[in-house]
PDB file of C-alpha atoms in Angstrom:
ATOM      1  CA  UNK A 799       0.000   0.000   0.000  1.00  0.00           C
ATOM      2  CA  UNK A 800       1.531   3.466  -1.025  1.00  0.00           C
ATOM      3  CA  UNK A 801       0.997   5.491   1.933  1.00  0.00           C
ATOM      4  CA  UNK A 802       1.240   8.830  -0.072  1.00  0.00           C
ATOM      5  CA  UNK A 803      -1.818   7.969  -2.279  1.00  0.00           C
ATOM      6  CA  UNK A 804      -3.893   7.694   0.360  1.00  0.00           C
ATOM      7  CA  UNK A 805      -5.935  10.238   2.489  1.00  0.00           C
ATOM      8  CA  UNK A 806      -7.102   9.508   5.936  1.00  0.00           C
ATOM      9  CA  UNK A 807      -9.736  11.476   7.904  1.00  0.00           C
ATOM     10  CA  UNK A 808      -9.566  11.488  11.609  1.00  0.00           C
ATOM     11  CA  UNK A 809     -12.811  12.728  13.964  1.00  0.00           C
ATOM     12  CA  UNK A 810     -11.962  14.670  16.997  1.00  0.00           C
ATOM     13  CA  UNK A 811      -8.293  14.961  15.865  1.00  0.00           C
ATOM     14  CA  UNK A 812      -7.750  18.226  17.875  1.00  0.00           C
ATOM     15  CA  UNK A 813      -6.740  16.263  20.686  1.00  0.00           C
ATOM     16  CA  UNK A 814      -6.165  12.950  22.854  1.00  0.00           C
ATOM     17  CA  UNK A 815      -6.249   9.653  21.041  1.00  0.00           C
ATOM     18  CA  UNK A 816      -7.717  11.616  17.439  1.00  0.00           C
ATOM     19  CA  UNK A 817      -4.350  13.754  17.543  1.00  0.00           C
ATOM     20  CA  UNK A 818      -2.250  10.987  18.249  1.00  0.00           C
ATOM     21  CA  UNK A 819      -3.725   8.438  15.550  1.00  0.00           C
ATOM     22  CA  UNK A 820      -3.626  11.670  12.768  1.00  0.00           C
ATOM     23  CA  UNK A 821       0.401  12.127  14.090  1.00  0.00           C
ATOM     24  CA  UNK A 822       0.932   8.336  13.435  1.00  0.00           C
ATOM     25  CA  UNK A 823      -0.882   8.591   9.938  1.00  0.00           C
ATOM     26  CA  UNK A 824       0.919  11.870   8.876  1.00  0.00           C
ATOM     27  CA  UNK A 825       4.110  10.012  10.234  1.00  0.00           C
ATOM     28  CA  UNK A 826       3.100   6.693   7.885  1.00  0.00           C
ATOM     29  CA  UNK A 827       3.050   9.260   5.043  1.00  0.00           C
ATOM     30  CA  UNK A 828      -0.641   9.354   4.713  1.00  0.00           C
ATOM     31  CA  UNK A 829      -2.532  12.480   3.949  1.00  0.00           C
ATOM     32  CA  UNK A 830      -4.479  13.664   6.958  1.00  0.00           C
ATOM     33  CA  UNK A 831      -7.715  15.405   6.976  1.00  0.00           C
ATOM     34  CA  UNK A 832      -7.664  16.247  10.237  1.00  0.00           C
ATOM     35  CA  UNK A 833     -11.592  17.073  11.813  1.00  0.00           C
ATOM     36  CA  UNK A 834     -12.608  18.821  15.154  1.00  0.00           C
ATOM     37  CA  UNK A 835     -16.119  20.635  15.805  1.00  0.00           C
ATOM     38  CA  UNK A 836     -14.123  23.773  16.262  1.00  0.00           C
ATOM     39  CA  UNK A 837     -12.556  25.437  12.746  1.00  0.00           C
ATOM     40  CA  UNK A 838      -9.799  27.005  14.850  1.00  0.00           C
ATOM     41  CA  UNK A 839      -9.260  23.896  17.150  1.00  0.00           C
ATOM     42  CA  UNK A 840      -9.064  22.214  13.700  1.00  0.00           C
ATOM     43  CA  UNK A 841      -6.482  24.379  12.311  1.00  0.00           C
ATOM     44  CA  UNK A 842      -4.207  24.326  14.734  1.00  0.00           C
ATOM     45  CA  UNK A 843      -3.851  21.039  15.209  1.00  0.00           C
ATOM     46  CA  UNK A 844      -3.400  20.202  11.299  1.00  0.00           C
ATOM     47  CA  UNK A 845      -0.663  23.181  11.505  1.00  0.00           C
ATOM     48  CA  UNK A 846       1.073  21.201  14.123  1.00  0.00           C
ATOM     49  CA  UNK A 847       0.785  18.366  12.567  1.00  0.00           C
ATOM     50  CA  UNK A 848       2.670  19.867   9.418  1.00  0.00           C
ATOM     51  CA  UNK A 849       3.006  18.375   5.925  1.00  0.00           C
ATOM     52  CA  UNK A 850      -0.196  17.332   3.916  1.00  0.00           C
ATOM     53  CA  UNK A 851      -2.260  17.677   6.759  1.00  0.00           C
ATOM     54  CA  UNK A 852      -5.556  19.664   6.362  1.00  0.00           C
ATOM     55  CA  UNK A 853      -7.755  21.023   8.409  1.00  0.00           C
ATOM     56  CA  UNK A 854     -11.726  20.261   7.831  1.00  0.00           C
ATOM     57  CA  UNK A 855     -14.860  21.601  10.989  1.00  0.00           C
ATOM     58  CA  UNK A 856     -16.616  18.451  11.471  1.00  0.00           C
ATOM     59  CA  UNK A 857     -19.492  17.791  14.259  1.00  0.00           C
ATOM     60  CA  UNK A 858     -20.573  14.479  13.372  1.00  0.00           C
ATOM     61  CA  UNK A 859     -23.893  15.147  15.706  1.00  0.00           C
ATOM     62  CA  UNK A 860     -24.851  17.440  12.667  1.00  0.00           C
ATOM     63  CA  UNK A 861     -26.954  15.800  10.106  1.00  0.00           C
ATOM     64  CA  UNK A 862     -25.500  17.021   7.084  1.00  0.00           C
ATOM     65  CA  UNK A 863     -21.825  17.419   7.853  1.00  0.00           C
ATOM     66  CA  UNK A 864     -20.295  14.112   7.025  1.00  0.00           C
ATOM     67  CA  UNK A 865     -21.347  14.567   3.546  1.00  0.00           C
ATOM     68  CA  UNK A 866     -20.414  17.959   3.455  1.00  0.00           C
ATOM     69  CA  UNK A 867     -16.974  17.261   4.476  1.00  0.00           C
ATOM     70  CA  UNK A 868     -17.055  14.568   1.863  1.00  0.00           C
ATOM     71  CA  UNK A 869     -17.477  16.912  -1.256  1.00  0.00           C
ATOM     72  CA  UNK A 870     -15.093  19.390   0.683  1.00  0.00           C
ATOM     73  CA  UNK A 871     -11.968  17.213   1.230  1.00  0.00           C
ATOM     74  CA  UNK A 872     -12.921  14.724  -1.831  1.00  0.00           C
ATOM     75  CA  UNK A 873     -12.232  10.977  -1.920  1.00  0.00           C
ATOM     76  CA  UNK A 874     -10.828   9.734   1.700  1.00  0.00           C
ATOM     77  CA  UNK A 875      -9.516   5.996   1.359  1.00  0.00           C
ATOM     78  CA  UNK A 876      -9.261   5.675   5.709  1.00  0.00           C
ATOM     79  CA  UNK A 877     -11.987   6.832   8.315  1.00  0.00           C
ATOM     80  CA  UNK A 878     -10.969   6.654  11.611  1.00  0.00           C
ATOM     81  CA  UNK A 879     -14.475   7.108  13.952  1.00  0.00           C
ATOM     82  CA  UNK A 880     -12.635   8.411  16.864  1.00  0.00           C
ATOM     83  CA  UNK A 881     -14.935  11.482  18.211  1.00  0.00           C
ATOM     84  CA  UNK A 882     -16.690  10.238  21.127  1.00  0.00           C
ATOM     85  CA  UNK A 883     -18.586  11.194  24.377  1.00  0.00           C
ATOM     86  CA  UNK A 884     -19.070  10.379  28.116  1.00  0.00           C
ATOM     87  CA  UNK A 885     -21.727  12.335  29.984  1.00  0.00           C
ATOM     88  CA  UNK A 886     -22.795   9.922  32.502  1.00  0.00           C
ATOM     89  CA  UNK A 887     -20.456   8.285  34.631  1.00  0.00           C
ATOM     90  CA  UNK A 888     -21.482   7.336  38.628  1.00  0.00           C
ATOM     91  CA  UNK A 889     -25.123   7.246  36.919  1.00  0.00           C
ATOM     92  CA  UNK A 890     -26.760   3.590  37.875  1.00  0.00           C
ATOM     93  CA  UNK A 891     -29.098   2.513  34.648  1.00  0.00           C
ATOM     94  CA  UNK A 892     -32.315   2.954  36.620  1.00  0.00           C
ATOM     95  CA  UNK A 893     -31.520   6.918  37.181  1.00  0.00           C
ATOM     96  CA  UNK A 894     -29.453   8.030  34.624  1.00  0.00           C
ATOM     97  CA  UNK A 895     -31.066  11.281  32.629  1.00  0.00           C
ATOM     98  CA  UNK A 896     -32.272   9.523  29.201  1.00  0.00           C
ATOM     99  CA  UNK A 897     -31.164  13.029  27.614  1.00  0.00           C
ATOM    100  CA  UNK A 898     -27.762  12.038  28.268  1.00  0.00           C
ATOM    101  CA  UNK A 899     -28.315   8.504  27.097  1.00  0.00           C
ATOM    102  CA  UNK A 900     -29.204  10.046  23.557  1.00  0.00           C
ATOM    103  CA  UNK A 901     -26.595  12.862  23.335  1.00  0.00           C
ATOM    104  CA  UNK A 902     -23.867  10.015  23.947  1.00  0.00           C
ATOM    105  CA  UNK A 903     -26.028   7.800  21.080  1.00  0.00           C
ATOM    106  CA  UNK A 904     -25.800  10.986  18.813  1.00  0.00           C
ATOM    107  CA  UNK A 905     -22.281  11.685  18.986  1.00  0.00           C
ATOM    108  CA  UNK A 906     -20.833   7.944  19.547  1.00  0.00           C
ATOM    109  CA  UNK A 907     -23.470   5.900  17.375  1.00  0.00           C
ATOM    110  CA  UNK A 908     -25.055   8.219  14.947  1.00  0.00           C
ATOM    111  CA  UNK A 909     -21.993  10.016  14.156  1.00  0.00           C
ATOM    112  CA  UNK A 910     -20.169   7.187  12.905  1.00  0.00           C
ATOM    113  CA  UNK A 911     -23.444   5.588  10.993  1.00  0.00           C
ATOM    114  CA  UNK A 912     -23.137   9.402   9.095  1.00  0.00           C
ATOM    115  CA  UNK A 913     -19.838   8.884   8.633  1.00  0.00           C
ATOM    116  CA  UNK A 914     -20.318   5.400   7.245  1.00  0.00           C
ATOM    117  CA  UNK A 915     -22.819   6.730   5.093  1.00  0.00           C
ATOM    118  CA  UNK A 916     -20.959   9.599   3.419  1.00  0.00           C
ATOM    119  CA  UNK A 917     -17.504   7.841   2.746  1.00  0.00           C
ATOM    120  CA  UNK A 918     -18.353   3.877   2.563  1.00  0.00           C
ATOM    121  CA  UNK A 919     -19.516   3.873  -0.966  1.00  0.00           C
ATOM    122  CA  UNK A 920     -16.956   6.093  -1.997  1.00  0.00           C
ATOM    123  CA  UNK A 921     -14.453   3.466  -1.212  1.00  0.00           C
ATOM    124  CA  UNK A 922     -16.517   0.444  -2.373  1.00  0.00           C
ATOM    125  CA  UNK A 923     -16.519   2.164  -5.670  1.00  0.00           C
ATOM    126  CA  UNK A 924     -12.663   2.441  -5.689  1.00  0.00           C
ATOM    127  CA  UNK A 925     -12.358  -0.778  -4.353  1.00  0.00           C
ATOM    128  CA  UNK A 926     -10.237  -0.084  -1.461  1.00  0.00           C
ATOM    129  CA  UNK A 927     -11.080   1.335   2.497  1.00  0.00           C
ATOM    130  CA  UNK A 928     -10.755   1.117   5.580  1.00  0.00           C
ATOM    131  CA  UNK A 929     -12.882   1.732   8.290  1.00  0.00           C
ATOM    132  CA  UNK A 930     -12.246   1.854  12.202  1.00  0.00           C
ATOM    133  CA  UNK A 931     -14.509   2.423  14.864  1.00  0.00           C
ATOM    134  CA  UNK A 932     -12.627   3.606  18.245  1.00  0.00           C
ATOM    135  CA  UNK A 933     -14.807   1.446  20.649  1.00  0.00           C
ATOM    136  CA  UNK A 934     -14.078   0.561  24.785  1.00  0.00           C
ATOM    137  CA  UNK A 935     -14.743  -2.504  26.627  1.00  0.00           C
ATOM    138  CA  UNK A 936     -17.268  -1.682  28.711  1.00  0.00           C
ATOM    139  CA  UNK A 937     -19.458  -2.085  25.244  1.00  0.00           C
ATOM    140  CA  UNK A 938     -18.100  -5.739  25.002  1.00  0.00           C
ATOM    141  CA  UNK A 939     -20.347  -8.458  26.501  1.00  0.00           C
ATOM    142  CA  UNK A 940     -17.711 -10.841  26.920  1.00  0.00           C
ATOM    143  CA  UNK A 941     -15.877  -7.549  28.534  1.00  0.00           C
ATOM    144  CA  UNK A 942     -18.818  -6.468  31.013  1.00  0.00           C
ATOM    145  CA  UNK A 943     -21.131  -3.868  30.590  1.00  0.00           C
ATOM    146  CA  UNK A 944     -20.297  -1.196  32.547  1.00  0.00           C
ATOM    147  CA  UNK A 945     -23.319   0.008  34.880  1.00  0.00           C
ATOM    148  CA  UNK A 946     -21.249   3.029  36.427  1.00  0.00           C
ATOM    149  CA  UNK A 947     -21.804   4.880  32.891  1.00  0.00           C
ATOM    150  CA  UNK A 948     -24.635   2.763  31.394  1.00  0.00           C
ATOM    151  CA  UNK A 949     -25.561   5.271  28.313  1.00  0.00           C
ATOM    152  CA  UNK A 950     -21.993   5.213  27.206  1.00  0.00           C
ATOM    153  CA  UNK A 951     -21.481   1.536  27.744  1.00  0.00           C
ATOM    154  CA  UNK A 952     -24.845   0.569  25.760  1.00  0.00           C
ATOM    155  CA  UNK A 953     -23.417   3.373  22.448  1.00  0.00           C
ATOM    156  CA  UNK A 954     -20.319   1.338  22.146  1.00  0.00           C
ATOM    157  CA  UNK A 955     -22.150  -2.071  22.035  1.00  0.00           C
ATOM    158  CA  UNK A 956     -24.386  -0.051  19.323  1.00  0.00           C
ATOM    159  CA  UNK A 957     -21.123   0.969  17.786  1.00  0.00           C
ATOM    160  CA  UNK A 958     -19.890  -2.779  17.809  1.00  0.00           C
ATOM    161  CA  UNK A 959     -22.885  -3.640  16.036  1.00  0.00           C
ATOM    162  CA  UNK A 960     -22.798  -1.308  13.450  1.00  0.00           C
ATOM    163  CA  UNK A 961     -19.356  -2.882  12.678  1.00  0.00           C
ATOM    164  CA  UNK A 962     -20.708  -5.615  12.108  1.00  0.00           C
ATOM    165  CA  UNK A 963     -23.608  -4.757   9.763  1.00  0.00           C
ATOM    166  CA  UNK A 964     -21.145  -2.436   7.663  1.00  0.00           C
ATOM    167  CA  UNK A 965     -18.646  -5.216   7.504  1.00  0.00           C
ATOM    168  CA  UNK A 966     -20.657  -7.479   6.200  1.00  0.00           C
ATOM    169  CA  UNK A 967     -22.242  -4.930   3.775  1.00  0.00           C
ATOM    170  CA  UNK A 968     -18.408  -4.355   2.393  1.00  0.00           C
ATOM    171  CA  UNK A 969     -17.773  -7.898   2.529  1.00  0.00           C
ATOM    172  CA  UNK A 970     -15.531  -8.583  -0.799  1.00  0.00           C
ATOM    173  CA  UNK A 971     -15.393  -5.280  -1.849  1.00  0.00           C
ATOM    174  CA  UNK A 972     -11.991  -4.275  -0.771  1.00  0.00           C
ATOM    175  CA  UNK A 973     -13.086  -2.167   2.139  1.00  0.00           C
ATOM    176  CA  UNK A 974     -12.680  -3.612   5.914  1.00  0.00           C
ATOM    177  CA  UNK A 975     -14.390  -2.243   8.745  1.00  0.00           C
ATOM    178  CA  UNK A 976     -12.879  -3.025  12.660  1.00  0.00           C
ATOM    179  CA  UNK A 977     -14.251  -1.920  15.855  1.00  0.00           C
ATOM    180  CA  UNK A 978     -10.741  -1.701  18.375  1.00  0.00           C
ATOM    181  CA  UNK A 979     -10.671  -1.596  21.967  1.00  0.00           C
ATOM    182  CA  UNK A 980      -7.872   0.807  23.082  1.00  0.00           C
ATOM    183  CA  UNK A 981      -8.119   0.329  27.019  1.00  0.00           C
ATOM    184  CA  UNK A 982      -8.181   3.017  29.427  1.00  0.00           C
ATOM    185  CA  UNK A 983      -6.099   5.944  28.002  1.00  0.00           C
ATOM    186  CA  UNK A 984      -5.436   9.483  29.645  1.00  0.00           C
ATOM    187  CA  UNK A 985      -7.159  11.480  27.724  1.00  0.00           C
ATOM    188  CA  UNK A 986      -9.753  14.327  29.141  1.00  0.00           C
ATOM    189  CA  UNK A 987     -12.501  11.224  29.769  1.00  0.00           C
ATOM    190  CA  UNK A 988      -9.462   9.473  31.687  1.00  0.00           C
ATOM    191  CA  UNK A 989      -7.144  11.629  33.191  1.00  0.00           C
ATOM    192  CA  UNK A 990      -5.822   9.459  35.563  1.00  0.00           C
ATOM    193  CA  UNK A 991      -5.170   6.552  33.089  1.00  0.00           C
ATOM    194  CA  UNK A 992      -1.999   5.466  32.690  1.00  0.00           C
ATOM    195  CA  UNK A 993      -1.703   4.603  28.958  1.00  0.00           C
ATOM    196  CA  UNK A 994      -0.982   7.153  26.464  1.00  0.00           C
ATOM    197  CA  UNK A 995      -2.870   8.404  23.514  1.00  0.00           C
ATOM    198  CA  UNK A 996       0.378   7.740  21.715  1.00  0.00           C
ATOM    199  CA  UNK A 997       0.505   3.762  22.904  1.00  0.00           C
ATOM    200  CA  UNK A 998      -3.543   3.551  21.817  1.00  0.00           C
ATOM    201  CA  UNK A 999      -2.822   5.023  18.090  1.00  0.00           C
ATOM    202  CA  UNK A1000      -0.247   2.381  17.380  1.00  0.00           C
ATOM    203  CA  UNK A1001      -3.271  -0.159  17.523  1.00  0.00           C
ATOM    204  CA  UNK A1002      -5.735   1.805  15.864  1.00  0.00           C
ATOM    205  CA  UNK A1003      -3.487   2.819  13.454  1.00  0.00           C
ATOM    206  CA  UNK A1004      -2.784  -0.792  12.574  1.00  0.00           C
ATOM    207  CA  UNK A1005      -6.328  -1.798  12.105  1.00  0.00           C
ATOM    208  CA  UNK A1006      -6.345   1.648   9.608  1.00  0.00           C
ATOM    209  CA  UNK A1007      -3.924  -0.036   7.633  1.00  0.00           C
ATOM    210  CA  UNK A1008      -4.213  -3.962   7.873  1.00  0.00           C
ATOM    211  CA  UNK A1009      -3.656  -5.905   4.039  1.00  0.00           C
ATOM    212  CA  UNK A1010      -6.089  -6.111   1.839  1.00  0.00           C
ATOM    213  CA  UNK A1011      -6.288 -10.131   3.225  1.00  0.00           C
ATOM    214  CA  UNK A1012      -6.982  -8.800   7.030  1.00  0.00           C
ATOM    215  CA  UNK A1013     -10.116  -8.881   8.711  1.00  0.00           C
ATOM    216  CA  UNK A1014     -13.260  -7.401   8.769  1.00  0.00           C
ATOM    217  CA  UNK A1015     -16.209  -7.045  11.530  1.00  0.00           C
ATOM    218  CA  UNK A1016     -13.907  -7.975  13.907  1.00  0.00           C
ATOM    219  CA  UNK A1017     -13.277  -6.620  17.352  1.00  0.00           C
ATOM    220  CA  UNK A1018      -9.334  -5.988  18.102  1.00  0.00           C
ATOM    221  CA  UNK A1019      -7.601  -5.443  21.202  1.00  0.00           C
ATOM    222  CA  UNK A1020      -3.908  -5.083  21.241  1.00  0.00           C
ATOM    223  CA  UNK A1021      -4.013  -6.375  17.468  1.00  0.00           C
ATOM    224  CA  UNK A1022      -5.789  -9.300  18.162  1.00  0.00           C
ATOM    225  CA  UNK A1023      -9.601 -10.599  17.815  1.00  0.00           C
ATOM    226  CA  UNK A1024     -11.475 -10.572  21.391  1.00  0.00           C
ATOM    227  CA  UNK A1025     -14.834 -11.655  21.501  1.00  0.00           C
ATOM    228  CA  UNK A1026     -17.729  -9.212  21.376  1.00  0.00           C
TER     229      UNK A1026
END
């Protein structure tokens, strides 16, 4: 795979494990679209980044800004569904605010079906993608749902499940679509987590670019299968 020829978009780039997996692309030699709800947020973090990198405002909650991203930036060959939210931790299932249940579905579910929607058949037409969804255990059944943040735990088995159906939608077509599992990482939803954002991108950024033989609607955790 020629790096060079190849453009990978990032969502919530501007910082944490987004900025770390668009630093290991733009290292890799890929061309980085790099996305954050904020335009200046997004600019400065594309600037820092250097090179190819370019900057594109992206709020994946919005309806119609995937595809509007798509006819800005043109064909992307690598989608990286990083962006993500946690609004409800220490909430037990049988209190937590169902607002906050479907902001966390909007951003961490929705977001990544729009995203899936604007680029997928792009790449099935080319005949070549990648997809990866930036998941978390507490999604995984054979992990443990986590009841201390219920509305998050319950998007990311959504999430998982969406891998799935888009996998097997691409199936033979070129395009792979993985769900990955980074652990606990200290970012702003983890601060005290002792894994860097840096350590995390070297996994997702795998699953970005696995051979064309690799897997699809899989769930990977430290590059290897784990059970849903």
């Amino acid at each position: 795979m020629m790096a060079t020829s190849r453009v990978a978009l990032v969502t919530g780039a501007n910082r944490g494990i987004g900025r770390a997996v668009s630093d290991r692309l733009q290292t890799l030699g890929f061309q980085v679209v790099v996305t954050a709800r904020d335009a200046e947020e997004a600019k400065r973090a594309a600037a820092a980044l250097g090179g190819a990198a370019r900057p594109a405002v992206l709020d994946v909650s919005d309806e119609d800004a995937p595809a509007r991203v798509r006819d800005e930036v043109g064909p992307v060959d690598i989608v990286v569904n990083n962006a993500g939210i946690q609004l409800d931790w220490g909430r037990p299932p049988s209190e937590v605010p169902v607002e906050l249940v479907r902001r966390q579905f909007e951003v961490n579910v929705l977001g990544a079906w729009r995203m899936c929607q604007a680029f997928l058949p792009g790449m099935v037409e080319r005949g070549w993608g990648r997809v990866v969804m930036v998941s978390s255990g507490t999604g995984a059944f054979s992990h443990g749902l986590s009841p201390q943040t219920p509305g998050y735990s319950v998007s990311k088995t959504a999430l998982n499940a969406l891998t799935v159906l888009m996998a097997a939608e691409t199936a033979g077509t070129g395009v792979l679509v993985n769900a990955v599992n980074p652990g606990q990482v200290r970012t702003r939803m983890r601060p005290q987590a002792e894994r860097l954002p840096e350590q995390a991108a070297e996994d997702i950024v795998w699953a970005a670019t696995l051979p064309d033989d690799g897997p699809s609607g899989v769930f990977l955790r430290g590059r290897k299968v784990v059970p849903w």
